[in-house]
Coordinates of C-alpha atoms in Angstrom, one line a residue:
Chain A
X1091 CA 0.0 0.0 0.0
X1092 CA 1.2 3.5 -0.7
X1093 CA 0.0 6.9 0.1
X1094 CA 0.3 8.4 -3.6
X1095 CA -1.7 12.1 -2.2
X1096 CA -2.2 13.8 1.0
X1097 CA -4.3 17.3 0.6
X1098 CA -6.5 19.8 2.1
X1099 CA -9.7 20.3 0.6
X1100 CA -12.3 23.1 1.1
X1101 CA -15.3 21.3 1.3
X1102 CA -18.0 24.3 -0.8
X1103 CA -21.3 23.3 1.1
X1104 CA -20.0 23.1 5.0
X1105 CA -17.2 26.0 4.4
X1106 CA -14.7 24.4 6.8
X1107 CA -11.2 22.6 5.8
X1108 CA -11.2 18.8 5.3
X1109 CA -7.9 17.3 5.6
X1110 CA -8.3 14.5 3.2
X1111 CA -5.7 11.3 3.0
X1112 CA -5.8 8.6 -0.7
X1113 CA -3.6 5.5 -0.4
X1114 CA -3.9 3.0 -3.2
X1115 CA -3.3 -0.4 -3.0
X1116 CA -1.3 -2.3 -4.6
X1117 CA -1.4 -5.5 -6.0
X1118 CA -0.8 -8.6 -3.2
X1119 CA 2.7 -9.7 -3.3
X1120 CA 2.0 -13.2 -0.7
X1121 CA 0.6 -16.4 -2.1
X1122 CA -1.7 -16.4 0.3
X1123 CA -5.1 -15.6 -1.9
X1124 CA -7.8 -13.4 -0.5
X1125 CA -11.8 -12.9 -1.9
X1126 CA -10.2 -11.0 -4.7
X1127 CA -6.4 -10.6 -6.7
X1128 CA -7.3 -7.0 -7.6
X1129 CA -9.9 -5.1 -7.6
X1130 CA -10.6 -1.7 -9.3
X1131 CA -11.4 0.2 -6.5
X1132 CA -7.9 0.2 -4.8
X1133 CA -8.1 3.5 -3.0
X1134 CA -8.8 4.2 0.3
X1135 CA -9.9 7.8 1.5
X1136 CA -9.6 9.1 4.7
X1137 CA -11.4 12.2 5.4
X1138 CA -10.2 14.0 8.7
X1139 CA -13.4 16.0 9.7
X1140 CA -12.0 17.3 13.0
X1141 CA -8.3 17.4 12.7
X1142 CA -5.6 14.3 13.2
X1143 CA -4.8 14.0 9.6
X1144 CA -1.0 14.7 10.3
X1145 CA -0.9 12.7 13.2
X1146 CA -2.5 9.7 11.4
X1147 CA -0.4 10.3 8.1
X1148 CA 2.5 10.1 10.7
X1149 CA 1.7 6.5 12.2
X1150 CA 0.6 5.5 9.2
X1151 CA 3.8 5.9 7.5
X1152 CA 5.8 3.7 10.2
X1153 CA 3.3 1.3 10.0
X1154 CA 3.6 0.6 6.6
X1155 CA 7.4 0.8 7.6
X1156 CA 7.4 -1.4 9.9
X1157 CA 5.0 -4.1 7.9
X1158 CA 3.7 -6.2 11.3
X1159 CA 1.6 -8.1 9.3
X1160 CA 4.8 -10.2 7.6
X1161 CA 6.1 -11.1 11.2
X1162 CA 4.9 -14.2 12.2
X1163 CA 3.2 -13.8 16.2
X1164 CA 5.3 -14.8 18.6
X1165 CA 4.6 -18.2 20.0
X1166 CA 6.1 -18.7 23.2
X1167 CA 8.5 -21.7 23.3
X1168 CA 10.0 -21.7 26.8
X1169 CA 6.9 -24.2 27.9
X1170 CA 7.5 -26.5 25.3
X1171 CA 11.3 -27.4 26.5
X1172 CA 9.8 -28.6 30.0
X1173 CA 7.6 -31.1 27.9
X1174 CA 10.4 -32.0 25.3
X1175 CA 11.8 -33.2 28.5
X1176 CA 9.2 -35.8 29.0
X1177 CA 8.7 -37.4 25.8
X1178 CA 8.3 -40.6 27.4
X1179 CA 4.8 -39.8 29.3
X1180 CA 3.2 -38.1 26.9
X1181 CA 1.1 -40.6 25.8
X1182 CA -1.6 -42.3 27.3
X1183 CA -4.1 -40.3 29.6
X1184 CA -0.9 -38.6 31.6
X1185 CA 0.0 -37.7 28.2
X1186 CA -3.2 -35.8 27.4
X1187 CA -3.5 -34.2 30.8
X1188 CA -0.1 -32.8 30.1
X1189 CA -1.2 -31.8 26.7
X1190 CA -4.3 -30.2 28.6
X1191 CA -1.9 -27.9 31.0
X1192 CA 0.7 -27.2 28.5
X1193 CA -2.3 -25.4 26.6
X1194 CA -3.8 -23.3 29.1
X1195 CA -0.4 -22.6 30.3
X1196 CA 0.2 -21.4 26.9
X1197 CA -3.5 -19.3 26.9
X1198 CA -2.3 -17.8 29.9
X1199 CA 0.8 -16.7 28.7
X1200 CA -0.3 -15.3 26.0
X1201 CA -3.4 -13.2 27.6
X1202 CA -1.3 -11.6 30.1
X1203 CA 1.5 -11.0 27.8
X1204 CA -0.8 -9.2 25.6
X1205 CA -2.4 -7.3 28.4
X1206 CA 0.6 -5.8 29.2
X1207 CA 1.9 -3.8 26.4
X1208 CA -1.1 -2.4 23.9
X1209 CA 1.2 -2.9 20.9
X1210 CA 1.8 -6.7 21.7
X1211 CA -2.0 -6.8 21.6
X1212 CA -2.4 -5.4 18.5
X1213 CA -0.2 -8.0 17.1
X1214 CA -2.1 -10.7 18.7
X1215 CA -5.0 -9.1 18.4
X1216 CA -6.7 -12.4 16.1
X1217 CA -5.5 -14.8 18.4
X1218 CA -7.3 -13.0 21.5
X1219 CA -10.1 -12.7 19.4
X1220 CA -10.2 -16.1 18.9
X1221 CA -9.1 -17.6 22.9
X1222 CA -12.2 -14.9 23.7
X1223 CA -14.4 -16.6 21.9
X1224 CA -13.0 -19.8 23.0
X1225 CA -13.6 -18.8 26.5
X1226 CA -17.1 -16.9 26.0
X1227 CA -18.7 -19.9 25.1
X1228 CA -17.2 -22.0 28.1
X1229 CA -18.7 -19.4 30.6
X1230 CA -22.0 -20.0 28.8
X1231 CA -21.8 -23.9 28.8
X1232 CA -20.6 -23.5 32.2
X1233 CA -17.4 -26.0 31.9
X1234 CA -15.0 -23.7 33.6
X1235 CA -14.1 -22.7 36.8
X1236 CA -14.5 -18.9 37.6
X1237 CA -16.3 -17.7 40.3
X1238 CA -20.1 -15.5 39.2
X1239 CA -17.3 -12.3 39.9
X1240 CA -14.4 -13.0 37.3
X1241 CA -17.3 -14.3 35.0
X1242 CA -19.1 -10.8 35.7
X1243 CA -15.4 -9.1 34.7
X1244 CA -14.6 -11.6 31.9
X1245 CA -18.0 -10.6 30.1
X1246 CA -16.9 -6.6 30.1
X1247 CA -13.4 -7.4 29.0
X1248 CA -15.5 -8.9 25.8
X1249 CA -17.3 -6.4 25.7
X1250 CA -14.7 -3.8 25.4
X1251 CA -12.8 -6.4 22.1
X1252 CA -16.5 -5.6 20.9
X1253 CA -18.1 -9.0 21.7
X1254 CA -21.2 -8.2 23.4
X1255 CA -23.1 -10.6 24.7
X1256 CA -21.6 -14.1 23.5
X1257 CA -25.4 -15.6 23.7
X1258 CA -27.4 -13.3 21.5
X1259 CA -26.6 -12.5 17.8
X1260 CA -29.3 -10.3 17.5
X1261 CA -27.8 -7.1 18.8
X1262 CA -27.1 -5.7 14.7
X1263 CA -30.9 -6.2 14.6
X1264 CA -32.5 -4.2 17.4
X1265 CA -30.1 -1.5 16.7
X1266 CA -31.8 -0.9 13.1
X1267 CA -35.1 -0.9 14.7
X1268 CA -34.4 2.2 16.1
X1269 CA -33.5 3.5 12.9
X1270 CA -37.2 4.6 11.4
X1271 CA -36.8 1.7 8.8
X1272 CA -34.3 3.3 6.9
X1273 CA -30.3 3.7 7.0
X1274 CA -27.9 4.8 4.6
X1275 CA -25.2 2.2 3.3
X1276 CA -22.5 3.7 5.0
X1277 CA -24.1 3.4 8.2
X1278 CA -25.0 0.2 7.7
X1279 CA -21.3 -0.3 6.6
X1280 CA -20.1 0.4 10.1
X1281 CA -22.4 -0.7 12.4
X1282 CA -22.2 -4.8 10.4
X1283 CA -18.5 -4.7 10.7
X1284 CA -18.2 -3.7 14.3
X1285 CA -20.7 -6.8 15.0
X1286 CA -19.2 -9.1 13.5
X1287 CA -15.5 -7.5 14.8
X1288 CA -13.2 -9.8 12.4
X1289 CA -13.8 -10.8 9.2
X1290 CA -15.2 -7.9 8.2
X1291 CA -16.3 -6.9 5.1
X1292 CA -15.2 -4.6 2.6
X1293 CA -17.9 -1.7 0.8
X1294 CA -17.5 -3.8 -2.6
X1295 CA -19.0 -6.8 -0.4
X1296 CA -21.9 -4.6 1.2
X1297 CA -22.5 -3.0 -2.5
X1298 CA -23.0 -6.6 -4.4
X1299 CA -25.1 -7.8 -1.5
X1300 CA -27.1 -5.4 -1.1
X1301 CA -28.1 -5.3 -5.1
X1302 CA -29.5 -9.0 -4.7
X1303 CA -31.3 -8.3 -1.3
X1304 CA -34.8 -7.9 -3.5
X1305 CA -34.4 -10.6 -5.3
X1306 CA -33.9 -13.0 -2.6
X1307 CA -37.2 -11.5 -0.6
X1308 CA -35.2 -10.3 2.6
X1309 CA -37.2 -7.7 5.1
X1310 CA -34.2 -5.1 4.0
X1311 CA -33.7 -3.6 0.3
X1312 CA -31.4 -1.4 -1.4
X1313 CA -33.2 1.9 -2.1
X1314 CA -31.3 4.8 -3.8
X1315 CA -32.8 8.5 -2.9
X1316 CA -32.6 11.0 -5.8
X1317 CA -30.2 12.5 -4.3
X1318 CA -28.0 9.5 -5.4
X1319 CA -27.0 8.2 -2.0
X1320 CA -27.7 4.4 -1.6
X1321 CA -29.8 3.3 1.7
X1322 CA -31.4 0.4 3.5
X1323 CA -35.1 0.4 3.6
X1324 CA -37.6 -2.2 5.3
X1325 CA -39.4 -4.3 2.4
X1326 CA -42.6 -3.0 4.0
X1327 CA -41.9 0.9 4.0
X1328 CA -45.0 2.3 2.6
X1329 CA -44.0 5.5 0.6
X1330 CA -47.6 7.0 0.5
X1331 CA -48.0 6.7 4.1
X1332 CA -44.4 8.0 5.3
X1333 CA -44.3 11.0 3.2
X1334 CA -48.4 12.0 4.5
X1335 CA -47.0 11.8 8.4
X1336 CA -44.0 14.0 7.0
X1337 CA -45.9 16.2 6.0
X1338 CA -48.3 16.4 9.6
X1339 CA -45.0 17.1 11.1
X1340 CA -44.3 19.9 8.9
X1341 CA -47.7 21.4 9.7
X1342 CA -47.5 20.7 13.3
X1343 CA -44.4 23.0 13.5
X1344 CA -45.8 25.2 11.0
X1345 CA -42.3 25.2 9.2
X1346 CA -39.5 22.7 9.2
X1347 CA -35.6 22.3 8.0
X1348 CA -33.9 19.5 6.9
X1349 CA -31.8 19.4 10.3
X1350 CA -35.0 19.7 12.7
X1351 CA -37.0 16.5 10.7
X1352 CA -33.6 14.3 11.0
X1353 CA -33.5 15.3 15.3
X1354 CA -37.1 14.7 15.3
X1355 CA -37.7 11.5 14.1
X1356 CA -34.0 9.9 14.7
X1357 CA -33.0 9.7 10.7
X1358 CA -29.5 11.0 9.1
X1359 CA -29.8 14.5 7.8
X1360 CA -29.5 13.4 4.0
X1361 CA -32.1 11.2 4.6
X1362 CA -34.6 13.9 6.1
X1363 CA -33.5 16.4 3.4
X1364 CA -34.4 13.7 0.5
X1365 CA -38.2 12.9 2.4
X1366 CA -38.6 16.7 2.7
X1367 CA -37.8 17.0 -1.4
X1368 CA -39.8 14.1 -2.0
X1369 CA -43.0 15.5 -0.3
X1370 CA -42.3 18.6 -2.3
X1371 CA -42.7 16.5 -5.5
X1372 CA -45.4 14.9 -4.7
X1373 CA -47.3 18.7 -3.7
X1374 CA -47.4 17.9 -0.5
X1375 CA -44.8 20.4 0.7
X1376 CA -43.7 23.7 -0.9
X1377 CA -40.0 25.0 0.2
X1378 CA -38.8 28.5 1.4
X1379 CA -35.1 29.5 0.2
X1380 CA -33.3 32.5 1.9
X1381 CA -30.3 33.4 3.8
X1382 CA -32.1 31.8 6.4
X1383 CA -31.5 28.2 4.6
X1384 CA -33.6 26.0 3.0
X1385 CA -37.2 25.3 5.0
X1386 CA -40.5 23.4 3.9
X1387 CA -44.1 24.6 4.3
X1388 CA -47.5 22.7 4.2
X1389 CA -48.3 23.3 0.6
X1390 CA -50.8 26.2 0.2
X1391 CA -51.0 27.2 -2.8
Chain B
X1467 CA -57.8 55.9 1.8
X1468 CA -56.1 54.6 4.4
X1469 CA -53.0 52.6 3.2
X1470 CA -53.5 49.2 2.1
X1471 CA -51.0 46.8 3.2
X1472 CA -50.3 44.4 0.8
X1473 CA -51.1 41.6 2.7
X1474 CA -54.8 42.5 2.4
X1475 CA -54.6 42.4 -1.0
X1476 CA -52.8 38.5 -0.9
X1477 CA -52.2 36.8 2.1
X1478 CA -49.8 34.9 0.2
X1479 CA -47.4 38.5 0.5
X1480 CA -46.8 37.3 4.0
X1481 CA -46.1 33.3 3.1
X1482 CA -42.2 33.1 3.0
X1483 CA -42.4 30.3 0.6
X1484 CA -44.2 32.9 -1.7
X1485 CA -41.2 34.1 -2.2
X1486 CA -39.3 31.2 -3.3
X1487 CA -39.7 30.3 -7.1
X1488 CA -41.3 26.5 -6.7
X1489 CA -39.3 23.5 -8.5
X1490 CA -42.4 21.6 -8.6
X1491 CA -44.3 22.8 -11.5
X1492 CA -48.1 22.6 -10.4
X1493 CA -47.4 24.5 -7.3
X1494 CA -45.5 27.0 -9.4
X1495 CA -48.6 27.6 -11.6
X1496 CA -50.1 28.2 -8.9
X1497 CA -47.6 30.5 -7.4
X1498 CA -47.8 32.5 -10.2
X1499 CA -51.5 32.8 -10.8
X1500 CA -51.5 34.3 -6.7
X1501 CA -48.1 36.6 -8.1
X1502 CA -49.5 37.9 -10.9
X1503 CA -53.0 38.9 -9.3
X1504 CA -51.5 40.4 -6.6
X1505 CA -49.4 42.5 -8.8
X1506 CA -52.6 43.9 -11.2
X1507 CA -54.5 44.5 -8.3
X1508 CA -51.0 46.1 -6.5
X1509 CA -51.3 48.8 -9.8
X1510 CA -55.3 49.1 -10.1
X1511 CA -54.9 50.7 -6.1
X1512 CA -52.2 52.8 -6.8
X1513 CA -52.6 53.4 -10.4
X1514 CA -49.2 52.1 -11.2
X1515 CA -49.1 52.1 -15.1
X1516 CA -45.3 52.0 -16.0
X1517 CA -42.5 49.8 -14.2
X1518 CA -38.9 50.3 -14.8
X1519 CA -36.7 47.1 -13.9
X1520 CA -33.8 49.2 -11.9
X1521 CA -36.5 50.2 -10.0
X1522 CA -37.6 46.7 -8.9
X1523 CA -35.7 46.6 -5.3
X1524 CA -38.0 49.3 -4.1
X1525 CA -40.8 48.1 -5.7
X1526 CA -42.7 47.3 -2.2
X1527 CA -44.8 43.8 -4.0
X1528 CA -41.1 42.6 -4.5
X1529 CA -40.6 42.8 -0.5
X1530 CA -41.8 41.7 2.6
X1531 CA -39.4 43.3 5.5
X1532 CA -41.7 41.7 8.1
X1533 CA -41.0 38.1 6.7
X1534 CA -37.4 39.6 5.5
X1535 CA -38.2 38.1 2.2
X1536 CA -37.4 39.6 -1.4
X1537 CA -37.5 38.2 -5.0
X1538 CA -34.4 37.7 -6.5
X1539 CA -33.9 38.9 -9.8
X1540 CA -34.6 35.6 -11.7
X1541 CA -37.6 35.3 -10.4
X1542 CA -38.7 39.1 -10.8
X1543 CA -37.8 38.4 -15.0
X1544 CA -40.2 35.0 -14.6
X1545 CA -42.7 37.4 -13.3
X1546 CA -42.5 40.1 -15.7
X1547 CA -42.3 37.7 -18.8
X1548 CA -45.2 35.7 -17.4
X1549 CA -47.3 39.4 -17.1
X1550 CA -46.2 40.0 -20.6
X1551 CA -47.7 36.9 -21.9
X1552 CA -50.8 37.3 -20.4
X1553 CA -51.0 40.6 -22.2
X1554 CA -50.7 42.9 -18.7
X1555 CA -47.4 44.7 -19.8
X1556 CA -45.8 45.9 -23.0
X1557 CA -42.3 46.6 -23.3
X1558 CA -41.4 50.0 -24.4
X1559 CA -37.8 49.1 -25.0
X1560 CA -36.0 46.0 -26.7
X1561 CA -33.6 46.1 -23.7
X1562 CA -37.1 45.0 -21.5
X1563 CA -36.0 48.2 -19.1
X1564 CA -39.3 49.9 -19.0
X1565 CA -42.7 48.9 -19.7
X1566 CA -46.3 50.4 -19.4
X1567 CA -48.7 48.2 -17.1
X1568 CA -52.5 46.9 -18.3
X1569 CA -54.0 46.1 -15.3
X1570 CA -57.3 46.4 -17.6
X1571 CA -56.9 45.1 -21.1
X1572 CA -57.0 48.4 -24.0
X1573 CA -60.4 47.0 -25.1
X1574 CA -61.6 46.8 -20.8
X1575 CA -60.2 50.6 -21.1
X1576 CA -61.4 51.6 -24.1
X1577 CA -65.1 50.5 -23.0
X1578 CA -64.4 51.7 -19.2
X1579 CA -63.7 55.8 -20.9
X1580 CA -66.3 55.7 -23.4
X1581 CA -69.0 55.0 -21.2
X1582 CA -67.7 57.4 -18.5
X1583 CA -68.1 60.0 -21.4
X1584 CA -71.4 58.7 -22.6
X1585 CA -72.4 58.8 -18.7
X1586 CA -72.2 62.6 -18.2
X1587 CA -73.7 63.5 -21.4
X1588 CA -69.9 64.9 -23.0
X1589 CA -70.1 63.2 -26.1
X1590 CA -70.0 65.5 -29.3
X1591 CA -67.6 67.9 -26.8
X1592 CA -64.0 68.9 -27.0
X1593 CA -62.2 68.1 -23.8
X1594 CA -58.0 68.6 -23.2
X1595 CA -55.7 65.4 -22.3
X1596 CA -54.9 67.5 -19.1
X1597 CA -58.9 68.3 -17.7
X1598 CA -59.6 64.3 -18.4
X1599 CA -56.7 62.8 -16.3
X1600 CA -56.2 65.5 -14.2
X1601 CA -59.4 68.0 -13.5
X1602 CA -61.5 67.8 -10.3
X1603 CA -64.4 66.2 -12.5
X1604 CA -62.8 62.7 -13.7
X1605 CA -61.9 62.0 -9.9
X1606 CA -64.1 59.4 -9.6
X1607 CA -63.0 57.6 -12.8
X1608 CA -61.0 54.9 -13.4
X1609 CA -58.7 56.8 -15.6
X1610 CA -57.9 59.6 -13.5
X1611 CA -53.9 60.4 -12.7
X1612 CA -53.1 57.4 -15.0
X1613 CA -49.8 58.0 -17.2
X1614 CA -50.4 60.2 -20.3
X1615 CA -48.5 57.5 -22.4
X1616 CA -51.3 54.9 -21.2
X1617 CA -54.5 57.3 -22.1
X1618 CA -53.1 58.3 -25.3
X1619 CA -53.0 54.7 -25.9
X1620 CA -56.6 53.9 -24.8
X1621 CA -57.8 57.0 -26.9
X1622 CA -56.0 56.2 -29.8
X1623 CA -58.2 52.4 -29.2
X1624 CA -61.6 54.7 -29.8
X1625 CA -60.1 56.5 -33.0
X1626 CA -59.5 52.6 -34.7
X1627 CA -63.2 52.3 -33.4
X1628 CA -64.6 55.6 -34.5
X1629 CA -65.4 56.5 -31.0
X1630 CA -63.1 59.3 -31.0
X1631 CA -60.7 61.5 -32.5
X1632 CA -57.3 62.7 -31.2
X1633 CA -55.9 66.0 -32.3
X1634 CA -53.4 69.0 -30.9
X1635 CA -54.0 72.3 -31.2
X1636 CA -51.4 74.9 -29.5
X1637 CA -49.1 72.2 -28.2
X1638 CA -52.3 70.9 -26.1
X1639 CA -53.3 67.1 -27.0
X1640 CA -57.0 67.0 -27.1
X1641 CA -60.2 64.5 -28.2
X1642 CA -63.3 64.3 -29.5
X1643 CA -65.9 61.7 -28.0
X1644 CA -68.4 60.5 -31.0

């Protein structure tokens, strides 16, 4: 990967300076194969919104210097001498109880190494994934031996590695009800990959699946707003019905902008702008243009 | 006559979204139709009968400082081209600076003076542009105080009919009522 531009952009509509970062990436050198050899969209854009672009382009730099992800983790081997040593009993059922120890010995090892420095973690950051998850589903078949306090503590140190609660799978799904039945890709983006916290999946993946959500009759399909911007809608979002209670809204506040619909019924801003044009369309809703930005009025004309 | 505001004349003067030039076409007929009404009925009151486009800013229709609304300039042209096609204002000059306002169509006016004549018996008599716009007896018509450029236009509309004829003697305009 190499960063090929680094600049500042004035973004035109929000009048405040966007620090933008573009690395492209190139082709994989490894024989190890992933989804895809190449693809065409090989840049990655990093838009700095608040500041931090330098310090980012900084650690970026020696990480791409460094190139971690060639080193193979570090596997400790000072526990494997004592049982080189005793070659002789490890078979039979000594054998496996050895085996047994050696293992955990080696789990434990590796947890509290990785504990103690944050950069170690990092490295071993898929192999504590993994042990987690290991040790998630022991507490909930209830083979191990913590006490109801270190399984209490256990359970937020998952939590904070973003697995929530080891038992239920549904958390993704609860969150999008809150959503008003509609969510724009990038959203969705984000909040999928931080459930499933490994293996996540790239914007390409989210893009093809979402085109063939209709077809296979899922509650969820792609809907793209005239604006252009690609969302998530519920199968059974009725058009006619959403844009009438929009348009209540408007008349209960006598006048609204696209910033007060999105606070007031929990939807992003781009979405509440798009609803408000689409109600224009449809004569429900006239607008009002000034200095004073861009409102919406019942339609009485 | 006490002064009008203009909001009694359209409520819609004191709509911001009046204001606005609608994208959606129906309501922008519509938007329109209320403009354009407001604007004739605007000039009937005050007997507005010629517009010049630099004047436009201070053009009170154009403004609402209550609502802290104006029309643009884009939208005054829309107007103004949407008033000439309906036939309520001619432009004087191919630059579309200046142009005289028909709040009643010439044939409305043309009717509207000849049977204010025929009324009060002064057909067959010789009257002066200046006594019929401006003496104390047309106060009560329609025409009185309008621009000269407009009545000479209405009066020439009753020569082509035969109802009149138009003459000058001693650097005074004058007519004849048939």
């Amino acid at each position: 990967m190499k960063i090929i531009s680094r600049s500042i952009e004035i973004d035109p509509e929000e009048c405040i300076a966007q620090a933008r970062l573009i690395c492209t990436l190139s082709k994989s050198q490894t024989k190890r194969p992933g989804p895809f050899a190449s693809s065409t969209h090989d840049e990655i854009q990093f838009e700095f919104r608040d500041g931090g672009c330098n310090e980012f382009f900084r650690l970026i730099q020696e990480e791409l210097a460094k190139k971690r992800w060639s080193v193979q983790p570090a596997k400790p081997t000072t526990t494997m001498n004592a049982a080189m040593s005793d070659r002789s009993h490890r078979t039979g059922i000594s054998g496996i109880e050895n085996h047994l120890q050696h293992q955990l010995n080696v789990q434990h090892q590796s947890i509290s190494g990785a504990f103690q420095d944050l950069n170690n973690l990092m490295q071993q950051a898929k192999d504590m994934v993994n042990i987690s998850k290991t040790i998630a589903n022991k507490i909930q078949e209830q083979r191990s031996d913590l006490t109801s306090d270190e399984t209490i503590r256990f359970r937020s140190y998952l939590l904070s590695l973003g697995i929530d609660n080891p038992v239920t799978k549904e958390s993704a799904g609860s969150q999008y009800h809150d959503t008003n039945g509609i969510m724009t890709l990038s959203d969705a983006f984000c909040r999928i990959n931080r459930a499933r916290g490994y293996e996540l999946i790239s914007p390409e993946d989210l893009l093809n699946a979402a085109v063939h959500m209709e077809q296979l009759n899922l509650p969820v399909r792609l809907r793209v707003l005239s604006s252009g911007i690609k969302s998530f809608e519920l199968t059974n979002h009725n058009e006619e019905k959403d844009l009438k209670e929009i348009t209540n809204q408007v008349e209960s506040a006598k006048s609204m902008s696209a910033d007060q619909l999105a606070n007031l019924i929990g939807i992003p801003v781009i979405v509440a702008r798009e609803r408000l044009i689409a109600a224009e369309t449809n004569g429900l809703l006239c607008r009002d243009d000034s200095i004073e930005g861009l409102r919406f009025y019942p339609n009485l004309f | 006559m006490a002064a009008t505001k203009i909001a009694d004349i359209s409520w819609f003067h004191d709509f911001p979204p009046f204001f606005t030039l609608q994208p959606n076409l129906d309501t922008r007929r519509k938007q329109l139709d209320a403009w354009c009404s407001l604007l004739l009925d605007y000039c009937r009151l005050k007997k507005v009968c010629t517009f010049d486009v630099n004047d436009a800013s201070k053009f009170p229709p154009f403004f609402n400082a209550k609502i802290n609304r104006q029309l643009d300039n884009h939208f005054i042209q829309i107007l103004l081209e949407e008033l000439r096609s309906r036939g309520n204002i001619e432009w004087e000059d191919k630059n579309k600076r200046r142009c005289l306002i028909f709040w009643n169509s010439l044939e409305e006016w043309a009717k509207n003076v000849y049977q204010w004549i025929t009324s009060r018996g002064m057909n067959r008599t010789v009257c002066t542009f200046y006594e019929l716009l401006h003496g104390d007896d047309t106060r009560s018509a329609d025409f009185h105080n309008i621009d000269p450029k407009l009545f000479r236009r209405i009066l020439h509309e009753l020569e082509k009919r035969g109802q009149a004829t138009v003459f000058s003697e001693n650097g005074a305009d004058g007519v004849k009522f048939l």
